[in-house]
Amino acid sequence: MSSAPDTVVLAARIHTLSPDPAPGSPVTAVAVKDGLITAVGDAAQARAWRGKDTEVIDLGDATLTPGLTDGHSHPVLGLDLATGADLSAVRDLDGLRAALAAAPRTDGWVIGWGLDHNVFGGRPVHRELLEAVLGPDTPAFVRLYDGHSALASGAALRLAGVDGPRAFAQRALVVCEPDGTPTGHLIEHAAMDLVVDVMPRRPLAERREALLALLSGMAATGLTGAHVMDAGGDVLELLRGVEAERPLPLRLRLAPWCMPGTDKEGLAELIALQREAGRNWLVGGVKFFMDGTVEGGTAWLEHPDCHGQSRDSFWLDPAAYSEAVHHLHAAGVRTATHAIGDAGVRHVLDTVAALGTEGRMRHRVEHIETLPYAQAARFREAGVIASMQPTHSAYTRADHTDQWSQRLGTERAERAWICRSLRDAGAVLALGSDWPIAHFDARGILAYAQLRRHAGTDTPPVAVDQALTPLMALEGFTTHAAIAAGEAETTGRIAPGLRADLTAFTLDPLTADPDELAEAPVALTMSDGVVTHRQG
Ligand SMILES: [Zn+2]
């Protein structure tokens, strides 16, 4: 058997992100065999590596970096969340009415997603709005952009048998009029699931096709992997089905949910799930929710928002959350906790800090939307990993006229997505999209993290002092994403022995104008040694 590489990749510049680059001329060549990087060097060395079957991919002026990993994504669950009419471009109530009238029907249902809370301009989120357009008999279900609340029509509520308030074991709410009639506003998963359970769903084969198309689209933006923050329902079955036919375009690392009320048996099941794996996916970690969202009034804040909301933990008993994390930690399981409000983040930090040095670099906090600057240092001190989605701040406005900012008030709205404070304090910071909450395009997020606004727009930036350097942004998708998954020894850098996950940009992400980087085609994406995207 030949020891020559399967592939040699040549590029004008290669940012290995390795702390101790090999001495000699700049790295411009990488050898790949059986899914691993086997050598790193220059073009002259590359000629010596080649065997007769080696494929040489010369990327010309491209810049090669470690493969990009989205630190927080829902590519499978998102297929259900991002179903029906895409309402993310709707800006006001007239726009919503027009979009609903034009929305396709699925088995008689009108389903929509991605609706910005700001569309309501502070008015109640009420089903009358749906019924005025669709009539009283059309079941309709519209998800708000945050994925934590939805608006259902009266017909949908009737099909689900929801005719009044409900009690839940976790924080969730069927919003009702004073007389007990549901308004249609369903807050948090348990409330939404009442209707989701009776909604039409695409058949497995269709979702399998949609997943492949989605992952291929992600690969075309340079993504080689994703930390998938869910693994429920038939997600694993779906992945097995895809892999029986062809390799997954992205390496997926999945974290099933641990919801409030999970008992010892439930925890044992979550631990057992950690053994599940395929060729290019595995279950690795458990996802928790410490709170909901600021816009939904379900974040956990140290001080209530301007409506007197967002004062409670998603767990009715926060101590039970800490116990569950400690139990999983003892079993060697890494955890990731959704915590948006400052009190939620504090509780996770306290929970991990209580584990002492043993807990370092094993647990992470997702989102962290508003946090006192002084808390940033606690991430380094307790060894807690931060995972953030900079583009989520685009749902706010620099002038604080949006729902998120108004609920929080000026002081807390100023400390929005404090990415830079966390990095400057020495924290590990993985970056991601949380697709379908925001677009998955990694180039757009790399640019946004530097600009604090969407590339190609003249929108005033949000908390521009929190902008990352180009290197910090790239690290968020590579080295820091790898640390966040406990994979620093196997991926995130370009070095012999590491996985052959590579991304080639047509512009250098460390020197390009971010506005241009966001639009520049990706020359090549390779995940696990397999080319998953090639320009042109
Ligand atoms: Zn998420």
mmCIF file of C-alpha atoms and ligand atoms in Angstrom, residues 72-74 77 81 146 148 189 227-230 257 287 289 338 366-367 389 392 433-437, ligand 1:
data_model
loop_
_atom_site.group_PDB
_atom_site.id
_atom_site.type_symbol
_atom_site.label_atom_id
_atom_site.label_comp_id
_atom_site.label_asym_id
_atom_site.label_seq_id
_atom_site.Cartn_x
_atom_site.Cartn_y
_atom_site.Cartn_z
ATOM 1 C CA HIS A 72 -24.000 26.457 17.504
ATOM 2 C CA SER A 73 -26.368 25.201 14.844
ATOM 3 C CA HIS A 74 -29.583 23.228 14.344
ATOM 4 C CA LEU A 77 -34.163 20.314 14.003
ATOM 5 C CA LEU A 81 -38.270 25.069 12.516
ATOM 6 C CA ASP A 146 -35.897 33.527 18.458
ATOM 7 C CA HIS A 148 -38.670 30.300 21.704
ATOM 8 C CA HIS A 189 -40.909 24.884 23.915
ATOM 9 C CA HIS A 227 -21.806 21.774 16.938
ATOM 10 C CA VAL A 228 -25.440 20.738 16.767
ATOM 11 C CA MET A 229 -27.321 21.832 19.852
ATOM 12 C CA ASP A 230 -30.044 19.192 19.691
ATOM 13 C CA TRP A 257 -31.349 18.211 25.536
ATOM 14 C CA LYS A 287 -27.535 20.810 25.999
ATOM 15 C CA PHE A 289 -31.543 25.767 28.867
ATOM 16 C CA HIS A 338 -28.281 28.271 26.794
ATOM 17 C CA GLU A 366 -24.393 29.558 24.780
ATOM 18 C CA HIS A 367 -25.559 33.046 23.682
ATOM 19 C CA GLN A 389 -23.610 34.243 17.794
ATOM 20 C CA HIS A 392 -28.038 37.819 16.688
ATOM 21 C CA SER A 433 -24.978 31.087 13.765
ATOM 22 C CA ASP A 434 -27.654 29.175 15.710
ATOM 23 C CA TRP A 435 -29.203 28.546 12.280
ATOM 24 C CA PRO A 436 -32.154 28.897 11.602
ATOM 25 C CA ILE A 437 -32.200 31.786 14.109
HETATM 26 ZN ZN ZN B 1 -29.812 27.149 19.549
#
